[in-house]
Every structure is written in structure tokens, then in C-alpha cells.
Coordinates of C-alpha atoms and ligand atoms in Angstrom, one line a residue:
M1 CA 76.2 -138.9 -13.6
A2 CA 78.4 -142.4 -15.2
T3 CA 76.7 -144.7 -17.1
A4 CA 77.0 -148.4 -17.8
A5 CA 79.4 -147.6 -20.6
I6 CA 78.2 -146.1 -23.8
R7 CA 80.7 -147.2 -26.2
P8 CA 79.9 -146.3 -30.0
D9 CA 81.6 -149.1 -33.0
N10 CA 84.0 -145.6 -34.0
V11 CA 85.4 -145.5 -30.3
P12 CA 88.4 -147.6 -29.3
A13 CA 89.2 -149.4 -26.7
D14 CA 92.2 -147.3 -24.9
R15 CA 90.4 -144.4 -25.3
I16 CA 87.6 -144.9 -23.1
I17 CA 87.8 -143.2 -19.5
D18 CA 84.9 -142.1 -17.3
F19 CA 84.7 -138.6 -16.3
D20 CA 82.1 -137.4 -16.0
I21 CA 81.7 -133.3 -16.6
F22 CA 80.0 -132.3 -14.0
A23 CA 81.4 -133.9 -11.3
P24 CA 85.3 -134.9 -12.0
P25 CA 86.9 -136.4 -8.1
G26 CA 88.2 -133.5 -6.3
I27 CA 86.3 -130.8 -8.0
E28 CA 85.3 -129.1 -4.3
D29 CA 88.8 -128.3 -3.5
D30 CA 89.5 -126.7 -6.9
Y31 CA 88.0 -127.0 -10.4
F32 CA 91.7 -126.4 -12.4
A33 CA 92.9 -129.6 -10.4
A34 CA 90.1 -131.3 -11.7
W35 CA 90.0 -130.9 -14.7
Q36 CA 94.3 -131.0 -15.0
T37 CA 94.3 -135.7 -14.4
L38 CA 92.8 -135.4 -17.8
Q39 CA 96.1 -134.3 -19.0
A40 CA 98.5 -137.1 -16.8
P41 CA 100.9 -138.3 -19.4
G42 CA 98.2 -141.9 -20.7
V43 CA 95.5 -140.5 -20.4
P44 CA 94.8 -140.1 -25.1
A45 CA 94.2 -136.6 -26.6
L46 CA 91.1 -137.0 -27.4
A47 CA 89.0 -139.0 -24.7
W48 CA 86.2 -141.0 -24.5
T49 CA 84.2 -140.6 -22.0
T50 CA 80.8 -142.9 -20.6
A51 CA 79.8 -141.3 -18.0
N52 CA 76.3 -138.8 -19.1
G53 CA 75.4 -140.9 -22.3
G54 CA 78.9 -140.3 -23.5
H55 CA 80.6 -138.5 -25.3
W56 CA 84.3 -137.4 -26.3
I57 CA 86.7 -135.3 -25.0
A58 CA 89.5 -132.9 -25.9
T59 CA 91.9 -133.1 -23.6
Q60 CA 95.1 -131.5 -25.4
G61 CA 94.8 -127.7 -25.8
D62 CA 95.3 -127.5 -29.5
L63 CA 92.8 -129.5 -30.7
I64 CA 90.6 -127.8 -28.4
R65 CA 91.0 -124.3 -29.6
D66 CA 91.2 -125.6 -33.3
M67 CA 87.9 -127.5 -32.9
W68 CA 86.3 -124.7 -30.8
G69 CA 87.3 -122.4 -33.8
D70 CA 86.4 -125.0 -36.8
A71 CA 82.3 -124.2 -36.5
E72 CA 82.2 -125.9 -40.8
N73 CA 82.4 -130.0 -39.0
F74 CA 81.2 -128.6 -35.5
S75 CA 78.2 -127.7 -35.0
N76 CA 76.6 -125.4 -31.8
E77 CA 73.6 -126.9 -32.4
A78 CA 73.4 -129.3 -29.2
L79 CA 74.9 -127.0 -26.7
A80 CA 76.1 -129.3 -23.7
V81 CA 76.3 -132.5 -23.1
T82 CA 72.7 -132.1 -20.9
P83 CA 70.7 -134.8 -22.3
G84 CA 67.6 -131.4 -24.0
L85 CA 69.0 -128.6 -23.1
G86 CA 70.3 -127.7 -26.7
E87 CA 66.7 -128.1 -28.6
V88 CA 64.6 -126.7 -25.3
M89 CA 67.0 -123.5 -25.1
E90 CA 67.2 -122.3 -28.7
F91 CA 69.8 -119.9 -28.0
I92 CA 70.6 -117.2 -30.7
P93 CA 73.1 -115.9 -31.3
L94 CA 75.3 -119.3 -29.1
Q95 CA 73.0 -122.4 -31.3
Q96 CA 73.6 -120.8 -34.6
D97 CA 75.4 -122.4 -36.9
P98 CA 76.6 -120.1 -39.8
P99 CA 75.7 -118.6 -42.0
E100 CA 72.6 -118.1 -40.3
H101 CA 74.4 -116.7 -36.9
K102 CA 76.1 -114.5 -38.8
P103 CA 73.3 -111.2 -39.3
F104 CA 72.6 -112.3 -35.5
R105 CA 75.6 -112.0 -34.3
N106 CA 76.1 -108.5 -35.9
A107 CA 73.0 -107.4 -34.2
V108 CA 74.1 -108.4 -30.5
M109 CA 77.3 -107.6 -31.1
R110 CA 75.8 -103.8 -31.9
G111 CA 74.4 -103.2 -28.6
F112 CA 77.8 -104.6 -26.4
A113 CA 79.6 -102.1 -29.1
N114 CA 82.6 -100.0 -27.0
S115 CA 81.0 -97.3 -26.9
H116 CA 78.0 -98.7 -24.0
I117 CA 80.5 -100.5 -22.4
V118 CA 83.0 -97.2 -21.5
A119 CA 79.3 -96.1 -21.2
L120 CA 77.9 -97.8 -18.3
T121 CA 81.7 -98.0 -16.7
P122 CA 80.3 -95.2 -14.0
L123 CA 77.1 -97.3 -12.6
V124 CA 79.7 -99.8 -12.8
R125 CA 81.5 -98.1 -10.0
D126 CA 79.2 -96.4 -8.7
V127 CA 77.5 -100.5 -7.1
T128 CA 80.7 -102.2 -7.0
R129 CA 82.4 -98.9 -4.4
Q130 CA 78.1 -99.1 -2.8
L131 CA 79.2 -102.6 -2.1
I132 CA 82.6 -102.8 -1.0
A133 CA 81.8 -99.8 1.8
D134 CA 79.6 -102.0 3.8
L135 CA 81.9 -104.5 3.4
K136 CA 85.4 -102.4 4.0
E137 CA 83.3 -102.2 8.0
R138 CA 83.6 -106.2 9.0
D139 CA 86.4 -108.7 8.9
G140 CA 85.8 -110.3 6.0
C141 CA 82.9 -112.0 4.0
E142 CA 81.4 -114.7 2.2
F143 CA 82.2 -113.9 -0.7
M144 CA 80.2 -115.7 -3.7
Q145 CA 77.1 -114.3 -1.6
S146 CA 79.0 -111.2 -0.9
F147 CA 79.9 -109.6 -3.7
A148 CA 80.4 -111.8 -6.2
E149 CA 76.9 -112.5 -7.5
I150 CA 75.7 -109.4 -6.4
V151 CA 77.6 -106.6 -9.1
P152 CA 77.3 -108.8 -12.0
I153 CA 73.6 -108.8 -12.4
H154 CA 73.3 -106.0 -11.0
V155 CA 75.4 -104.1 -14.1
F156 CA 72.9 -106.9 -16.6
L157 CA 69.7 -106.0 -15.1
T158 CA 70.3 -101.9 -15.4
L159 CA 72.3 -102.8 -19.1
I160 CA 68.5 -103.9 -20.5
D161 CA 66.2 -101.6 -17.7
V162 CA 64.9 -104.0 -15.6
P163 CA 64.0 -103.7 -12.0
T164 CA 67.9 -104.6 -9.8
E165 CA 65.4 -106.6 -6.9
D166 CA 64.4 -108.9 -9.2
R167 CA 68.7 -110.1 -9.2
A168 CA 67.6 -112.2 -6.4
K169 CA 65.1 -114.4 -8.7
L170 CA 67.1 -114.8 -11.5
R171 CA 70.3 -115.9 -9.6
P172 CA 69.1 -119.7 -9.3
L173 CA 68.4 -119.7 -13.1
G174 CA 71.7 -118.9 -14.1
A175 CA 73.1 -121.6 -11.4
Q176 CA 70.5 -124.2 -12.5
L177 CA 71.5 -124.2 -16.6
T178 CA 75.9 -124.3 -16.5
R179 CA 75.4 -126.6 -13.0
P180 CA 72.1 -128.1 -12.5
D181 CA 71.4 -130.1 -9.4
G182 CA 67.6 -132.0 -10.8
S183 CA 65.3 -129.3 -8.8
M184 CA 63.9 -128.5 -12.5
T185 CA 64.1 -129.6 -15.5
V186 CA 65.7 -127.7 -18.4
E187 CA 61.7 -126.9 -18.8
Q188 CA 60.6 -125.7 -16.7
L189 CA 64.3 -123.9 -16.8
R190 CA 63.5 -122.4 -20.5
D191 CA 60.1 -121.5 -19.2
A192 CA 60.8 -120.1 -15.7
A193 CA 62.7 -116.7 -17.8
D194 CA 60.4 -116.2 -20.9
E195 CA 57.7 -115.4 -18.4
Y196 CA 60.0 -112.9 -16.8
L197 CA 61.3 -111.7 -19.8
R198 CA 58.1 -111.6 -22.0
P199 CA 56.6 -108.7 -20.3
Y200 CA 59.6 -107.3 -21.6
V201 CA 60.8 -108.8 -24.7
E202 CA 57.6 -107.6 -26.1
A203 CA 58.3 -104.0 -25.0
R204 CA 61.5 -104.1 -26.3
L205 CA 59.7 -104.9 -30.3
A206 CA 56.6 -102.6 -29.4
N207 CA 58.3 -98.7 -28.0
P208 CA 62.2 -99.5 -28.3
G209 CA 63.9 -97.8 -25.9
E210 CA 68.0 -97.5 -25.0
D211 CA 68.7 -101.0 -23.1
L212 CA 70.9 -103.6 -24.2
F213 CA 67.6 -105.4 -25.9
S214 CA 66.0 -102.7 -27.8
R215 CA 69.5 -102.2 -29.6
I216 CA 69.8 -105.4 -30.5
L217 CA 66.3 -105.7 -32.0
S218 CA 66.5 -102.2 -32.9
V219 CA 68.9 -104.0 -35.9
P220 CA 67.3 -105.8 -39.3
I221 CA 68.4 -109.2 -39.4
E222 CA 68.8 -109.0 -43.7
G223 CA 67.5 -106.5 -43.7
R224 CA 63.6 -107.1 -42.1
P225 CA 61.8 -107.2 -38.9
W226 CA 62.7 -109.9 -35.2
T227 CA 59.9 -111.9 -35.1
F228 CA 58.3 -112.2 -31.4
E229 CA 60.7 -116.0 -31.2
E230 CA 63.4 -114.8 -32.5
A231 CA 63.9 -111.5 -30.5
Q232 CA 62.8 -113.9 -27.5
R233 CA 65.3 -117.0 -28.3
M234 CA 68.4 -113.6 -28.2
C235 CA 67.4 -112.1 -24.9
R236 CA 67.1 -116.1 -23.4
N237 CA 71.1 -116.5 -25.0
L238 CA 72.3 -112.9 -23.1
L239 CA 70.4 -113.4 -19.9
F240 CA 71.9 -117.1 -18.6
G241 CA 74.7 -115.7 -19.9
G242 CA 74.9 -112.2 -18.4
L243 CA 73.8 -114.9 -15.0
D244 CA 76.8 -116.8 -14.4
T245 CA 80.3 -115.8 -15.9
V246 CA 81.2 -112.9 -14.2
V247 CA 80.3 -114.0 -10.9
A248 CA 82.1 -117.6 -11.3
M249 CA 84.9 -115.0 -12.9
F250 CA 85.0 -113.1 -8.9
G251 CA 84.8 -115.7 -6.9
S252 CA 88.5 -117.1 -8.7
I253 CA 90.4 -113.7 -9.6
A254 CA 89.6 -113.0 -5.5
A255 CA 91.0 -116.7 -4.6
H256 CA 93.8 -116.0 -6.4
L257 CA 94.0 -113.2 -4.8
A258 CA 93.1 -114.5 -1.2
R259 CA 96.3 -117.1 -1.4
F260 CA 98.8 -114.7 -3.3
P261 CA 99.7 -112.1 -1.2
E262 CA 102.4 -110.7 -3.0
D263 CA 100.1 -109.9 -5.8
Q264 CA 97.6 -108.2 -4.2
Q265 CA 101.1 -106.3 -3.2
A266 CA 101.9 -105.8 -6.9
L267 CA 98.5 -104.6 -7.6
R268 CA 98.4 -101.8 -4.6
D269 CA 102.0 -100.6 -5.5
N270 CA 100.7 -101.0 -9.0
P271 CA 97.5 -100.1 -9.7
D272 CA 98.8 -99.2 -13.4
L273 CA 99.5 -103.4 -13.9
I274 CA 95.5 -103.5 -13.7
P275 CA 94.0 -103.8 -17.2
Q276 CA 96.9 -106.8 -17.6
A277 CA 96.6 -108.0 -14.8
A278 CA 93.0 -108.7 -14.9
D279 CA 94.2 -110.5 -18.5
E280 CA 96.4 -112.7 -16.7
L281 CA 93.7 -113.8 -14.2
M282 CA 91.2 -114.2 -16.8
R283 CA 93.8 -116.6 -18.6
R284 CA 94.8 -118.4 -15.5
Y285 CA 91.5 -119.1 -14.3
P286 CA 88.9 -120.6 -17.2
T287 CA 85.6 -122.1 -16.8
V288 CA 84.1 -122.2 -19.6
S289 CA 83.8 -125.3 -21.3
V290 CA 81.6 -126.0 -24.6
T291 CA 79.9 -128.8 -26.4
R292 CA 80.2 -128.9 -30.3
N293 CA 78.1 -131.3 -32.0
L294 CA 79.7 -133.0 -35.2
L295 CA 78.6 -132.2 -37.9
T296 CA 80.4 -135.0 -40.6
D297 CA 83.0 -137.4 -39.7
V298 CA 86.2 -135.4 -38.9
E299 CA 89.5 -137.3 -39.0
A300 CA 92.2 -136.4 -35.8
D301 CA 94.8 -138.3 -33.4
G302 CA 94.3 -141.3 -35.2
V303 CA 90.5 -142.2 -34.4
T304 CA 86.9 -140.8 -35.8
L305 CA 85.1 -138.8 -35.0
R306 CA 81.5 -139.7 -36.5
K307 CA 78.7 -137.2 -37.1
G308 CA 76.3 -136.6 -35.0
D309 CA 79.4 -137.1 -32.1
L310 CA 79.0 -135.1 -29.6
I311 CA 82.6 -134.0 -28.1
Y312 CA 84.0 -131.1 -24.9
L313 CA 86.0 -128.6 -25.5
P314 CA 87.5 -127.6 -21.5
S315 CA 88.7 -123.9 -22.1
V316 CA 91.2 -125.0 -19.0
L317 CA 92.5 -127.6 -20.6
H318 CA 93.2 -125.0 -23.3
N319 CA 95.0 -122.1 -20.7
L320 CA 97.0 -124.5 -18.2
D321 CA 98.4 -126.8 -21.5
P322 CA 102.0 -125.3 -21.5
K323 CA 102.9 -126.4 -25.0
S324 CA 99.9 -123.6 -25.6
F325 CA 101.6 -121.5 -22.5
D326 CA 104.5 -121.0 -20.5
N327 CA 104.4 -122.2 -16.9
P328 CA 100.7 -122.0 -17.6
E329 CA 100.0 -121.7 -13.8
I330 CA 101.5 -119.0 -13.0
V331 CA 99.9 -116.2 -12.3
D332 CA 102.0 -113.7 -14.4
F333 CA 100.9 -110.5 -14.3
E334 CA 104.0 -109.3 -17.1
R335 CA 103.0 -112.1 -19.5
K336 CA 103.7 -111.1 -22.3
L337 CA 100.9 -113.0 -24.4
P338 CA 101.6 -116.1 -27.5
P339 CA 100.4 -115.0 -31.5
I340 CA 98.1 -117.4 -29.7
R341 CA 94.7 -116.0 -27.3
H342 CA 93.8 -117.8 -24.4
T343 CA 89.9 -120.2 -24.8
T344 CA 88.6 -117.9 -21.7
M345 CA 85.6 -116.5 -24.0
G346 CA 86.4 -119.3 -27.0
N347 CA 87.4 -119.4 -30.0
G348 CA 85.9 -118.6 -33.8
P349 CA 82.8 -116.7 -34.8
H350 CA 80.9 -117.2 -31.4
R351 CA 84.2 -116.0 -28.9
C352 CA 82.3 -114.3 -26.6
V353 CA 79.5 -110.4 -27.4
G354 CA 80.1 -110.0 -23.0
A355 CA 83.3 -110.0 -23.3
G356 CA 84.9 -106.3 -22.8
L357 CA 81.6 -106.1 -20.6
A358 CA 83.3 -108.5 -18.4
R359 CA 86.9 -107.2 -19.0
M360 CA 85.7 -102.9 -18.1
E361 CA 83.8 -104.9 -14.8
A362 CA 86.8 -107.9 -13.7
I363 CA 88.5 -103.9 -14.1
I364 CA 87.0 -101.9 -12.1
F365 CA 86.5 -104.9 -9.1
L366 CA 90.4 -105.0 -9.1
E367 CA 90.4 -101.4 -8.6
E368 CA 88.6 -100.8 -6.0
W369 CA 88.2 -103.4 -3.9
L370 CA 91.7 -102.8 -3.0
S371 CA 92.4 -99.3 -2.6
A372 CA 89.3 -99.9 0.1
I373 CA 90.1 -103.3 1.8
P374 CA 93.6 -104.0 3.6
P375 CA 95.0 -107.1 3.1
F376 CA 93.0 -110.3 3.1
R377 CA 93.0 -113.9 3.2
L378 CA 91.4 -117.8 3.1
N379 CA 89.2 -117.7 5.7
P380 CA 91.0 -121.0 7.3
D381 CA 88.1 -122.6 9.4
K382 CA 86.0 -121.7 6.5
P383 CA 87.3 -123.6 3.6
A384 CA 86.4 -122.9 0.1
K385 CA 84.1 -124.8 -2.2
M386 CA 84.0 -125.8 -5.8
R387 CA 81.9 -127.0 -8.2
G388 CA 81.9 -128.2 -11.5
G389 CA 79.7 -128.3 -15.2
N390 CA 80.5 -126.0 -18.2
V391 CA 80.7 -123.1 -16.1
G392 CA 82.6 -124.6 -12.5
A393 CA 82.6 -122.1 -10.3
F394 CA 83.4 -121.6 -5.8
T395 CA 80.3 -121.7 -4.3
E396 CA 81.5 -120.3 -1.2
L397 CA 84.8 -118.8 -0.5
H398 CA 85.3 -116.9 2.6
L399 CA 88.0 -114.3 3.3
L400 CA 89.3 -112.3 6.5
W401 CA 91.0 -108.8 7.0
S402 CA 92.2 -107.2 9.5
Ligands
HEM501 C1 84.3 -113.6 -17.2 C2 82.4 -113.5 -18.4 C3 82.8 -114.7 -20.1 C4 83.0 -116.1 -19.8 C5 84.3 -116.8 -19.6 C6 82.5 -115.9 -20.9 C7 82.9 -116.6 -22.3 C8 81.7 -117.5 -23.4 C9 82.4 -117.8 -24.2 C10 83.7 -119.0 -23.2 C11 81.8 -118.3 -25.4 C12 81.9 -119.2 -26.2 C13 80.6 -120.9 -26.7 C14 81.2 -121.3 -27.6 O1 82.0 -120.8 -28.3 O2 79.9 -122.2 -27.6 C15 80.2 -117.4 -24.7 C16 79.5 -116.6 -26.2 C17 78.6 -115.9 -25.4 N1 78.7 -115.4 -23.9 FE1 80.1 -115.2 -22.6 N2 81.6 -115.1 -21.2 C18 81.0 -114.3 -20.0 C19 81.0 -113.0 -20.1 C20 79.7 -112.6 -21.4 C21 78.5 -111.7 -19.9 C22 78.5 -110.7 -19.7 C23 78.1 -112.1 -21.6 C24 76.2 -111.0 -21.8 C25 75.8 -110.4 -21.3 C26 78.2 -112.6 -22.6 C27 77.1 -113.5 -22.9 C28 77.4 -115.1 -24.5 C29 76.6 -114.3 -25.6 C30 75.3 -114.1 -26.1 C31 77.5 -115.9 -26.5 C32 76.8 -116.2 -27.5 C33 78.1 -115.6 -28.7 C34 77.5 -115.9 -29.7 O3 76.7 -117.3 -30.1 O4 77.8 -115.4 -30.8 N3 79.1 -113.4 -22.0 N4 81.1 -116.9 -23.6

């Protein structure tokens, strides 16, 4: 929602724009293009939007990436532009700054070790195959509900060893966190997650098993056990981290292939290209943006960002900046990536701990979908719809095949 111009005295008049990160013009049709309007000539590299209470937005790739990785000056504590979300959620490790962040992050990373991800591959393949076996008998589907929202949540619930039927209960919580529609306060959202998780957190602390939460909670924090409160904040973080992001990624990948049949064909002809294709599609369609709060005054691009200011860092404007990647809008499965990595999974000490899991899910989706479903396209009678927010995503994506 745009508010009356809020303009602290460190913001020069020529930096001011009115850009609502939850609803930029055109977002329903194309999240990526809606954000790219901020790279039009004349938009400053550091702009101040008056929407949502007023905050900075970095609009150029190099600034976004550098600020994202600079944990000395840019804190994760605030979490989001959404007022109050950070104070209420207190995610571990996402909202911790170094050095506090490190031992918690190490424990979470141990839980996501590659050996565990590899061990999970057959389950992901099974779930993917079962769903596709049903879908291929039809002549099309609404992809988000029929596939994208099912697999990643099912996999995450299996990882934490809870009933997979709980998917329907948990799915709306993920969407509320990243694209709030006002139907729940942030406190209600946190309480709903905590209420769901509480029995499992207690059980995993008392009697660790082989599941993801148990693995993480059995790694001591600087020589001492996790407290219940810390355990709850970490489990809350993983629950929300795993609910919405992979769903969004599946949507973007399916939409690209539906629009570009030649890319479908290339992967059908040469499945060995799939792992590279998954990487390139994840670069081309980044949907996560993060917020940082300034720990100190920082001079950049001729302005002073003041201690306490909020700045929004959209990965879409790093990955689609032609100064960061050649022809960034082109999907090239054989793209030679520059030494600089894309920011779909972030940059710096908070880079996504679920990156290996997400990549594995993308690869299996591509392998299984393309080997079972005939050439598919967008349904011209039912236009796709997208929503913005800290994770942008398709809300409707109708595919046809015959
Ligand atoms: C395609 C899917 C995914 C995308 C695009 C994605 C994106 C990101 C990004 C951009 C960050 C950095 C946040 C920051 O710098 O403030 C992040 C961090 C994180 N992600 Fe993911 N993520 C994905 C999947 C997952 C999954 C499946 C999980 C867990 C099941 C997960 C859990 C986390 C956690 C716990 C963090 C915080 C790490 C830390 O603060 O040290 N993510 N993710």
C-alpha cells in the first residue's frame, strides 16, 4: 500500500519513487518484467520508495549483490519490510547476525549435509512419479495446485518426519508469510506455526530420531544444548523456508518450458543437460527478495544510508541486470556463468541452506515430467497469474498437452 510521502532528511528528492514491493504495476502478468521497470533509464541505483512506510530499494545488480554479502553493515534482524514481522518471527538462523549466527548456522548446515540430500533422492522421485502418473492421463492441469504445491511440501514434511497429510494445513501459512493478504496478523501466523510445531520440537529435543530437526538439534551450540526457545525459532524458520520457495521455483520452470517448446525439446533430446538447465532456469527466474536494516551509516551511489534505514534487495534485479550477466533474459542451458554467482539462493553468510535440496527437486521434476508428459503449452483461454511479495510466484498456471 502506498502511504503519504515518508522522506527522511537523508533522502534527496531525486531518489524518491512510489513502488509497492507487494504490488508493482503489471505483477499479475509478469513478476520479472514488473521489477525490471526499476532498471529503466532514470531510476536511481538506490531509490527510496514511499510505499509500505518508506524504505530503500537497490536497483542495480552489483550493489544488490555486494550489500547482500556485507553482514558487517547490513543486518538481517529486521527480516522484512512487513511491519512487525521481524520482531515476531525471530528466525534462527535467518535473523541472526555474525558472530551469533555462526554456531546455529553450522548446526543447520549439518542437518542439510549432502549425504542426507542424496539419501532423500529416491523419495523425491517416487512422490514426483506418483503425481505425474495421475496427471499424464489428463490433457492438462492447473500446475500450481496439481503439482508445484504438493511435491516440495510433501518432501519437507517427510524430512521432518511428520504426517504428510498436514500439507493442506501448512501450505497457506507459507503464502501468508511471503505474500500477506491481511487475513492474518503476523502474531497469528507465528502462533499457528508454533502450535503446529510444538509437540515435534519437544519430542525431538527429548528423544532425537533420524529426522532433520533431530539432526540439527543434536549439534551443540558452543558446547551447550539448544534451549526450547531456540529450537522453536529454528524449526519455525525451516518450516517457512521450505514451504513457499520451491513451490515458486517449480512454477517458473514449468512456465518457461510451456512458453519455449524448443527448450522442452532440447531437454527431451538430451536429458544430460538437465542439471545445467535447472541451474540456468533458477538463475533466470529468481523470486526471493530480502530486506536488510543498516547497522551503520553507509555511503553508496552518492547518498548516505542511515543506521536503522531499511533496504530491499531483489535478486531479480541482480540476475537480470545486463551488467551482471550477458543477455540475462535469455535462457541458455550451456551458459558459461561468470565467476560471480547469481543471487537466487542469496549471497554471503545467509546463503540458502536448502539450496542443494531445492536443486535436487528441480532436477528430478525436469527428468520425470519431461519423460512422462507430452509437449505442453500454456492454456490460451486461462491466462497465468502471478503475485508479488518477498517470494513472487505464480498463483495460477494452466498447462495443456495432448
Ligand atoms: C528454490 C528454492 C529456494 C530459494 C529460491 C531460496 C532462497 C533463499 C535465499 C535467497 C536465502 C537468503 C536469505 C537472506 O540472505 O536473508 C535463503 C536462506 C535460507 N533458506 Fe532458502 N530458498 C529455497 C529453498 C529452501 C528450502 C527447501 C529450505 C529448507 C527446507 C530453505 C531454508 C532456508 C534457511 C533456513 C535460510 C536461512 C539461512 C541462514 O540465515 O543462514 N530454503 N533461502
